[in-house]
Amino acid sequence: MPTTTTAYATDALPDGTVDAVVIGGGAAGLNGALMLARSRRSVVVIDSGTPRNAPAEGVHGLLGLDGTPPAELYGRGREEVRSYGGLVVSGEVSAAEHADPSPHGDLRFTVTLTDGRVLTARRLLVATGLRDVLPELPGLAEHWGRGVVHCPYCHGWEVRDEPIGVLATGLASIHHALLFRQLSDDLAYFTHGTALDDETRARFAARAIRVIDTPVEEVVGDGDGGIRGVRLADGPLVERRVLAVATTPVARTEGLAGLGLPLEELPGGGRRFVSGAAGATDVPGVWVAGNVTDPIAQVGSSAAAGALAGAHINALLAVADTDAAVAALAPVGTPATT
């Protein structure tokens, strides 16, 4: 599936060790960085400029900012982080690894970028997001984020009353159809080789959802960036202005293997990083936030998760700072306390 890269001004990497490196410059990463920067922490965001929602015209369901274009939202976020002293660096991470601790035992990590630049951090927040893996179907990927959508809450109002098709990918598509039926009276469900039992067919019939069992051969464009409909394997074109499809969400893990973060396979396919309270992981010093650990999180909940993780990182850094200060004042030869 094609990705959209956003170009913007980049800061220079700092010398020395920073309090936190945030890997990922979307809603979760930027809000985590904002909380850290406002706590007077030295923080660097490494942003590849390829957010999941880049193809979308606007972010929806975000109170006070509904309809804001993603690029505008993230641009504001970068400037807010910078206004508190945080840095935002355009780049991609090739390796993130454990490093030798400080003399007082505080954690250290090295983060290497694909261009060879390296920085050292005390803590890491991974907010790399996910990739939506689409079924292999001609014409599907090129209309992603416009005529082809996945989330009724992100796109639903904008496609209300249009002829909508649901391309089934598994059991989740059944509920998908019920959600999109709320938005349009003209809904067609393309089973596309998936099973659909008699009870579900009866429930669909009760809601006037048309079921089409013939496999879909391709998505047909309208010449203006939208879609005309879907062509079936036996030839006919079923006119649709919108096609909804449940994707397979796969966490972006490139360059992160050295951290040893546990991954979890998701029901129905896909994977995520496992996380606990406030995005903490089983790896000391590393947090995760946003779609990389919560595939169904929208922009608002991803931002909230990033903020919570940032606050948690700052709280534990405050404890570490105090421990180091106490150790520095202890007379030589005094046994360490725990």
PDB file of C-alpha atoms in Angstrom, residues 70-284:
ATOM      1  CA  PRO A  70      -3.690  15.326   9.677  1.00  0.00           C
ATOM      2  CA  ALA A  71      -0.692  17.252   8.342  1.00  0.00           C
ATOM      3  CA  GLU A  72      -1.977  20.442   9.986  1.00  0.00           C
ATOM      4  CA  LEU A  73      -2.636  18.706  13.300  1.00  0.00           C
ATOM      5  CA  TYR A  74       0.827  17.157  13.457  1.00  0.00           C
ATOM      6  CA  GLY A  75       2.431  20.411  12.327  1.00  0.00           C
ATOM      7  CA  ARG A  76       0.810  22.193  15.267  1.00  0.00           C
ATOM      8  CA  GLY A  77       1.942  19.386  17.553  1.00  0.00           C
ATOM      9  CA  ARG A  78       5.563  19.641  16.456  1.00  0.00           C
ATOM     10  CA  GLU A  79       5.600  23.367  17.087  1.00  0.00           C
ATOM     11  CA  GLU A  80       4.014  22.913  20.518  1.00  0.00           C
ATOM     12  CA  VAL A  81       6.699  20.396  21.480  1.00  0.00           C
ATOM     13  CA  ARG A  82       9.392  22.766  20.236  1.00  0.00           C
ATOM     14  CA  SER A  83       7.896  25.695  22.134  1.00  0.00           C
ATOM     15  CA  TYR A  84       8.784  23.915  25.382  1.00  0.00           C
ATOM     16  CA  GLY A  85      12.302  23.034  24.296  1.00  0.00           C
ATOM     17  CA  GLY A  86      11.670  19.621  22.756  1.00  0.00           C
ATOM     18  CA  LEU A  87      13.313  18.641  19.480  1.00  0.00           C
ATOM     19  CA  VAL A  88      11.711  16.996  16.454  1.00  0.00           C
ATOM     20  CA  VAL A  89      14.052  15.234  14.058  1.00  0.00           C
ATOM     21  CA  SER A  90      13.026  13.951  10.645  1.00  0.00           C
ATOM     22  CA  GLY A  91      14.400  10.467  10.177  1.00  0.00           C
ATOM     23  CA  GLU A  92      13.949   6.750  10.621  1.00  0.00           C
ATOM     24  CA  VAL A  93      15.355   4.473  13.297  1.00  0.00           C
ATOM     25  CA  SER A  94      17.521   1.582  12.124  1.00  0.00           C
ATOM     26  CA  ALA A  95      18.369   0.299  15.604  1.00  0.00           C
ATOM     27  CA  ALA A  96      17.311   0.937  19.202  1.00  0.00           C
ATOM     28  CA  GLU A  97      19.317  -0.996  21.776  1.00  0.00           C
ATOM     29  CA  HIS A  98      20.259  -1.240  25.429  1.00  0.00           C
ATOM     30  CA  ALA A  99      23.476   0.529  26.420  1.00  0.00           C
ATOM     31  CA  ASP A 100      25.688   0.455  29.496  1.00  0.00           C
ATOM     32  CA  PRO A 101      24.008   2.154  32.484  1.00  0.00           C
ATOM     33  CA  SER A 102      25.244   5.345  34.087  1.00  0.00           C
ATOM     34  CA  PRO A 103      27.746   5.202  36.993  1.00  0.00           C
ATOM     35  CA  HIS A 104      24.774   5.346  39.373  1.00  0.00           C
ATOM     36  CA  GLY A 105      22.987   2.516  37.586  1.00  0.00           C
ATOM     37  CA  ASP A 106      20.468   4.578  35.606  1.00  0.00           C
ATOM     38  CA  LEU A 107      19.304   3.011  32.347  1.00  0.00           C
ATOM     39  CA  ARG A 108      20.720   4.002  28.972  1.00  0.00           C
ATOM     40  CA  PHE A 109      19.688   3.286  25.372  1.00  0.00           C
ATOM     41  CA  THR A 110      21.291   4.065  22.034  1.00  0.00           C
ATOM     42  CA  VAL A 111      19.133   5.002  19.057  1.00  0.00           C
ATOM     43  CA  THR A 112      20.705   4.846  15.603  1.00  0.00           C
ATOM     44  CA  LEU A 113      19.129   6.483  12.556  1.00  0.00           C
ATOM     45  CA  THR A 114      19.287   5.105   9.037  1.00  0.00           C
ATOM     46  CA  ASP A 115      21.749   7.852   8.065  1.00  0.00           C
ATOM     47  CA  GLY A 116      24.160   6.741  10.801  1.00  0.00           C
ATOM     48  CA  ARG A 117      23.460   9.423  13.395  1.00  0.00           C
ATOM     49  CA  VAL A 118      23.305   8.168  16.983  1.00  0.00           C
ATOM     50  CA  LEU A 119      21.874   9.525  20.210  1.00  0.00           C
ATOM     51  CA  THR A 120      21.697   8.254  23.772  1.00  0.00           C
ATOM     52  CA  ALA A 121      18.598   8.329  25.957  1.00  0.00           C
ATOM     53  CA  ARG A 122      17.638   7.438  29.508  1.00  0.00           C
ATOM     54  CA  ARG A 123      14.144   6.296  28.521  1.00  0.00           C
ATOM     55  CA  LEU A 124      12.283   5.422  25.309  1.00  0.00           C
ATOM     56  CA  LEU A 125       8.697   5.907  24.183  1.00  0.00           C
ATOM     57  CA  VAL A 126       7.805   3.818  21.125  1.00  0.00           C
ATOM     58  CA  ALA A 127       4.887   5.324  19.207  1.00  0.00           C
ATOM     59  CA  THR A 128       5.586   4.072  15.697  1.00  0.00           C
ATOM     60  CA  GLY A 129       1.947   3.237  14.921  1.00  0.00           C
ATOM     61  CA  LEU A 130       0.832   0.503  12.559  1.00  0.00           C
ATOM     62  CA  ARG A 131       0.372  -0.384   8.930  1.00  0.00           C
ATOM     63  CA  ASP A 132      -3.035  -1.298   7.554  1.00  0.00           C
ATOM     64  CA  VAL A 133      -2.529  -4.375   5.385  1.00  0.00           C
ATOM     65  CA  LEU A 134      -5.237  -4.559   2.718  1.00  0.00           C
ATOM     66  CA  PRO A 135      -6.463  -7.616   0.836  1.00  0.00           C
ATOM     67  CA  GLU A 136      -4.756  -8.176  -2.496  1.00  0.00           C
ATOM     68  CA  LEU A 137      -7.334  -6.785  -4.911  1.00  0.00           C
ATOM     69  CA  PRO A 138      -6.688  -4.628  -7.985  1.00  0.00           C
ATOM     70  CA  GLY A 139      -7.675  -0.994  -7.429  1.00  0.00           C
ATOM     71  CA  LEU A 140      -8.106  -1.291  -3.659  1.00  0.00           C
ATOM     72  CA  ALA A 141      -4.872   0.246  -2.363  1.00  0.00           C
ATOM     73  CA  GLU A 142      -4.873   3.197  -4.757  1.00  0.00           C
ATOM     74  CA  HIS A 143      -8.197   4.428  -3.367  1.00  0.00           C
ATOM     75  CA  TRP A 144      -7.288   3.884   0.301  1.00  0.00           C
ATOM     76  CA  GLY A 145      -8.374   6.734   2.555  1.00  0.00           C
ATOM     77  CA  ARG A 146     -10.796   8.156  -0.023  1.00  0.00           C
ATOM     78  CA  GLY A 147     -13.183   5.775  -1.801  1.00  0.00           C
ATOM     79  CA  VAL A 148     -11.894   2.861   0.277  1.00  0.00           C
ATOM     80  CA  VAL A 149     -12.257   3.326   4.047  1.00  0.00           C
ATOM     81  CA  HIS A 150     -12.147   1.186   7.170  1.00  0.00           C
ATOM     82  CA  CYS A 151     -13.502   3.117  10.170  1.00  0.00           C
ATOM     83  CA  PRO A 152     -17.157   4.225  10.484  1.00  0.00           C
ATOM     84  CA  TYR A 153     -16.184   6.676  13.215  1.00  0.00           C
ATOM     85  CA  CYS A 154     -13.343   8.231  11.210  1.00  0.00           C
ATOM     86  CA  HIS A 155     -15.151   8.444   7.859  1.00  0.00           C
ATOM     87  CA  GLY A 156     -18.789   7.581   8.478  1.00  0.00           C
ATOM     88  CA  TRP A 157     -20.441  10.997   8.500  1.00  0.00           C
ATOM     89  CA  GLU A 158     -18.618  11.968   5.319  1.00  0.00           C
ATOM     90  CA  VAL A 159     -20.001   8.949   3.418  1.00  0.00           C
ATOM     91  CA  ARG A 160     -23.531   9.003   4.854  1.00  0.00           C
ATOM     92  CA  ASP A 161     -26.351   8.206   2.416  1.00  0.00           C
ATOM     93  CA  GLU A 162     -23.895   7.051  -0.254  1.00  0.00           C
ATOM     94  CA  PRO A 163     -24.134   3.587  -1.845  1.00  0.00           C
ATOM     95  CA  ILE A 164     -21.676   1.703   0.412  1.00  0.00           C
ATOM     96  CA  GLY A 165     -20.136  -1.713  -0.073  1.00  0.00           C
ATOM     97  CA  VAL A 166     -18.495  -3.813   2.643  1.00  0.00           C
ATOM     98  CA  LEU A 167     -15.755  -6.122   1.383  1.00  0.00           C
ATOM     99  CA  ALA A 168     -15.660  -9.026   3.820  1.00  0.00           C
ATOM    100  CA  THR A 169     -12.312 -10.180   5.152  1.00  0.00           C
ATOM    101  CA  GLY A 170     -13.518 -12.299   8.080  1.00  0.00           C
ATOM    102  CA  LEU A 171     -15.908 -12.378  11.051  1.00  0.00           C
ATOM    103  CA  ALA A 172     -15.142  -8.766  11.992  1.00  0.00           C
ATOM    104  CA  SER A 173     -16.722  -7.648   8.709  1.00  0.00           C
ATOM    105  CA  ILE A 174     -20.170  -8.738   9.911  1.00  0.00           C
ATOM    106  CA  HIS A 175     -20.163  -6.139  12.680  1.00  0.00           C
ATOM    107  CA  HIS A 176     -18.526  -3.723  10.242  1.00  0.00           C
ATOM    108  CA  ALA A 177     -21.613  -4.032   8.049  1.00  0.00           C
ATOM    109  CA  LEU A 178     -23.979  -3.253  10.911  1.00  0.00           C
ATOM    110  CA  LEU A 179     -22.030  -0.102  11.745  1.00  0.00           C
ATOM    111  CA  PHE A 180     -22.033   1.159   8.161  1.00  0.00           C
ATOM    112  CA  ARG A 181     -25.733   0.298   7.814  1.00  0.00           C
ATOM    113  CA  GLN A 182     -26.324   3.002  10.411  1.00  0.00           C
ATOM    114  CA  LEU A 183     -24.954   5.488   7.898  1.00  0.00           C
ATOM    115  CA  SER A 184     -26.708   4.473   4.676  1.00  0.00           C
ATOM    116  CA  ASP A 185     -29.838   2.647   3.552  1.00  0.00           C
ATOM    117  CA  ASP A 186     -27.976   1.376   0.481  1.00  0.00           C
ATOM    118  CA  LEU A 187     -25.505  -1.219   1.702  1.00  0.00           C
ATOM    119  CA  ALA A 188     -24.116  -4.247  -0.147  1.00  0.00           C
ATOM    120  CA  TYR A 189     -22.080  -6.945   1.588  1.00  0.00           C
ATOM    121  CA  PHE A 190     -19.560  -8.760  -0.617  1.00  0.00           C
ATOM    122  CA  THR A 191     -18.735 -12.083   1.047  1.00  0.00           C
ATOM    123  CA  HIS A 192     -15.662 -12.448  -1.222  1.00  0.00           C
ATOM    124  CA  GLY A 193     -15.061 -16.066  -0.259  1.00  0.00           C
ATOM    125  CA  THR A 194     -15.806 -15.714   3.453  1.00  0.00           C
ATOM    126  CA  ALA A 195     -18.459 -17.765   5.224  1.00  0.00           C
ATOM    127  CA  LEU A 196     -21.826 -16.254   6.142  1.00  0.00           C
ATOM    128  CA  ASP A 197     -24.264 -18.422   8.065  1.00  0.00           C
ATOM    129  CA  ASP A 198     -28.051 -18.463   7.625  1.00  0.00           C
ATOM    130  CA  GLU A 199     -28.727 -16.591  10.855  1.00  0.00           C
ATOM    131  CA  THR A 200     -26.477 -13.707   9.820  1.00  0.00           C
ATOM    132  CA  ARG A 201     -28.035 -13.644   6.354  1.00  0.00           C
ATOM    133  CA  ALA A 202     -31.449 -13.358   7.992  1.00  0.00           C
ATOM    134  CA  ARG A 203     -30.250 -10.533  10.207  1.00  0.00           C
ATOM    135  CA  PHE A 204     -28.803  -8.743   7.195  1.00  0.00           C
ATOM    136  CA  ALA A 205     -32.072  -9.217   5.303  1.00  0.00           C
ATOM    137  CA  ALA A 206     -33.974  -7.671   8.208  1.00  0.00           C
ATOM    138  CA  ARG A 207     -31.805  -4.549   7.836  1.00  0.00           C
ATOM    139  CA  ALA A 208     -32.084  -4.544   4.022  1.00  0.00           C
ATOM    140  CA  ILE A 209     -28.387  -5.341   3.588  1.00  0.00           C
ATOM    141  CA  ARG A 210     -27.871  -6.947   0.190  1.00  0.00           C
ATOM    142  CA  VAL A 211     -25.520  -9.956   0.220  1.00  0.00           C
ATOM    143  CA  ILE A 212     -23.431 -10.660  -2.886  1.00  0.00           C
ATOM    144  CA  ASP A 213     -21.603 -13.994  -2.911  1.00  0.00           C
ATOM    145  CA  THR A 214     -19.857 -13.680  -6.265  1.00  0.00           C
ATOM    146  CA  PRO A 215     -16.161 -12.884  -5.680  1.00  0.00           C
ATOM    147  CA  VAL A 216     -14.973  -9.334  -6.349  1.00  0.00           C
ATOM    148  CA  GLU A 217     -12.456  -9.026  -9.174  1.00  0.00           C
ATOM    149  CA  GLU A 218     -11.435  -5.355  -8.913  1.00  0.00           C
ATOM    150  CA  VAL A 219     -12.285  -1.918  -7.589  1.00  0.00           C
ATOM    151  CA  VAL A 220     -13.120   0.433 -10.454  1.00  0.00           C
ATOM    152  CA  GLY A 221     -12.248   4.120 -10.262  1.00  0.00           C
ATOM    153  CA  ASP A 222     -14.419   6.963 -11.518  1.00  0.00           C
ATOM    154  CA  GLY A 223     -11.584   8.970 -13.091  1.00  0.00           C
ATOM    155  CA  ASP A 224     -11.786  11.742 -10.481  1.00  0.00           C
ATOM    156  CA  GLY A 225     -10.065   9.999  -7.579  1.00  0.00           C
ATOM    157  CA  GLY A 226     -13.176   8.242  -6.306  1.00  0.00           C
ATOM    158  CA  ILE A 227     -14.645   4.856  -7.123  1.00  0.00           C
ATOM    159  CA  ARG A 228     -17.491   3.806  -9.430  1.00  0.00           C
ATOM    160  CA  GLY A 229     -17.941   0.450  -7.806  1.00  0.00           C
ATOM    161  CA  VAL A 230     -16.648  -3.092  -7.767  1.00  0.00           C
ATOM    162  CA  ARG A 231     -16.495  -5.507 -10.679  1.00  0.00           C
ATOM    163  CA  LEU A 232     -17.509  -9.076  -9.937  1.00  0.00           C
ATOM    164  CA  ALA A 233     -15.690 -12.146 -11.198  1.00  0.00           C
ATOM    165  CA  ASP A 234     -18.537 -12.974 -13.592  1.00  0.00           C
ATOM    166  CA  GLY A 235     -18.402  -9.515 -15.173  1.00  0.00           C
ATOM    167  CA  PRO A 236     -21.063  -7.136 -13.779  1.00  0.00           C
ATOM    168  CA  LEU A 237     -20.155  -3.838 -12.118  1.00  0.00           C
ATOM    169  CA  VAL A 238     -21.911  -3.179  -8.808  1.00  0.00           C
ATOM    170  CA  GLU A 239     -21.995   0.584  -8.454  1.00  0.00           C
ATOM    171  CA  ARG A 240     -20.715   1.827  -5.086  1.00  0.00           C
ATOM    172  CA  ARG A 241     -19.321   5.196  -4.111  1.00  0.00           C
ATOM    173  CA  VAL A 242     -17.633   3.831  -0.983  1.00  0.00           C
ATOM    174  CA  LEU A 243     -16.068   0.485  -0.137  1.00  0.00           C
ATOM    175  CA  ALA A 244     -15.429  -0.358   3.507  1.00  0.00           C
ATOM    176  CA  VAL A 245     -12.858  -3.011   4.352  1.00  0.00           C
ATOM    177  CA  ALA A 246     -11.465  -4.268   7.650  1.00  0.00           C
ATOM    178  CA  THR A 247      -7.680  -4.213   7.389  1.00  0.00           C
ATOM    179  CA  THR A 248      -5.050  -6.341   9.106  1.00  0.00           C
ATOM    180  CA  PRO A 249      -3.263  -4.040  11.600  1.00  0.00           C
ATOM    181  CA  VAL A 250       0.471  -4.718  11.878  1.00  0.00           C
ATOM    182  CA  ALA A 251       2.619  -2.793  14.363  1.00  0.00           C
ATOM    183  CA  ARG A 252       5.586  -0.952  12.892  1.00  0.00           C
ATOM    184  CA  THR A 253       8.558  -2.697  14.468  1.00  0.00           C
ATOM    185  CA  GLU A 254      11.410  -1.832  12.111  1.00  0.00           C
ATOM    186  CA  GLY A 255      14.667  -1.151  13.960  1.00  0.00           C
ATOM    187  CA  LEU A 256      13.245  -2.134  17.358  1.00  0.00           C
ATOM    188  CA  ALA A 257      14.232  -5.811  17.594  1.00  0.00           C
ATOM    189  CA  GLY A 258      17.197  -5.026  19.850  1.00  0.00           C
ATOM    190  CA  LEU A 259      14.887  -3.851  22.624  1.00  0.00           C
ATOM    191  CA  GLY A 260      13.300  -7.282  23.052  1.00  0.00           C
ATOM    192  CA  LEU A 261       9.758  -5.921  23.318  1.00  0.00           C
ATOM    193  CA  PRO A 262       7.147  -8.701  23.464  1.00  0.00           C
ATOM    194  CA  LEU A 263       4.754  -8.922  20.525  1.00  0.00           C
ATOM    195  CA  GLU A 264       1.261 -10.383  20.532  1.00  0.00           C
ATOM    196  CA  GLU A 265      -0.642 -11.868  17.612  1.00  0.00           C
ATOM    197  CA  LEU A 266      -4.145 -10.421  17.258  1.00  0.00           C
ATOM    198  CA  PRO A 267      -7.336 -12.426  16.704  1.00  0.00           C
ATOM    199  CA  GLY A 268      -8.055 -12.423  12.992  1.00  0.00           C
ATOM    200  CA  GLY A 269      -4.502 -11.463  12.074  1.00  0.00           C
ATOM    201  CA  GLY A 270      -2.027  -8.693  12.767  1.00  0.00           C
ATOM    202  CA  ARG A 271       0.196  -7.959  15.753  1.00  0.00           C
ATOM    203  CA  ARG A 272       0.870  -5.377  18.438  1.00  0.00           C
ATOM    204  CA  PHE A 273       3.396  -4.624  21.169  1.00  0.00           C
ATOM    205  CA  VAL A 274       2.180  -5.813  24.558  1.00  0.00           C
ATOM    206  CA  SER A 275       1.774  -3.059  27.155  1.00  0.00           C
ATOM    207  CA  GLY A 276       0.569  -2.551  30.694  1.00  0.00           C
ATOM    208  CA  ALA A 277      -0.526   0.437  32.739  1.00  0.00           C
ATOM    209  CA  ALA A 278       0.414   3.811  31.208  1.00  0.00           C
ATOM    210  CA  GLY A 279       2.041   2.019  28.281  1.00  0.00           C
ATOM    211  CA  ALA A 280       4.795   0.432  30.371  1.00  0.00           C
ATOM    212  CA  THR A 281       6.349  -2.715  28.886  1.00  0.00           C
ATOM    213  CA  ASP A 282       8.149  -5.693  30.369  1.00  0.00           C
ATOM    214  CA  VAL A 283      11.397  -4.052  29.235  1.00  0.00           C
ATOM    215  CA  PRO A 284      12.505  -1.550  31.925  1.00  0.00           C
TER     216      PRO A 284
END
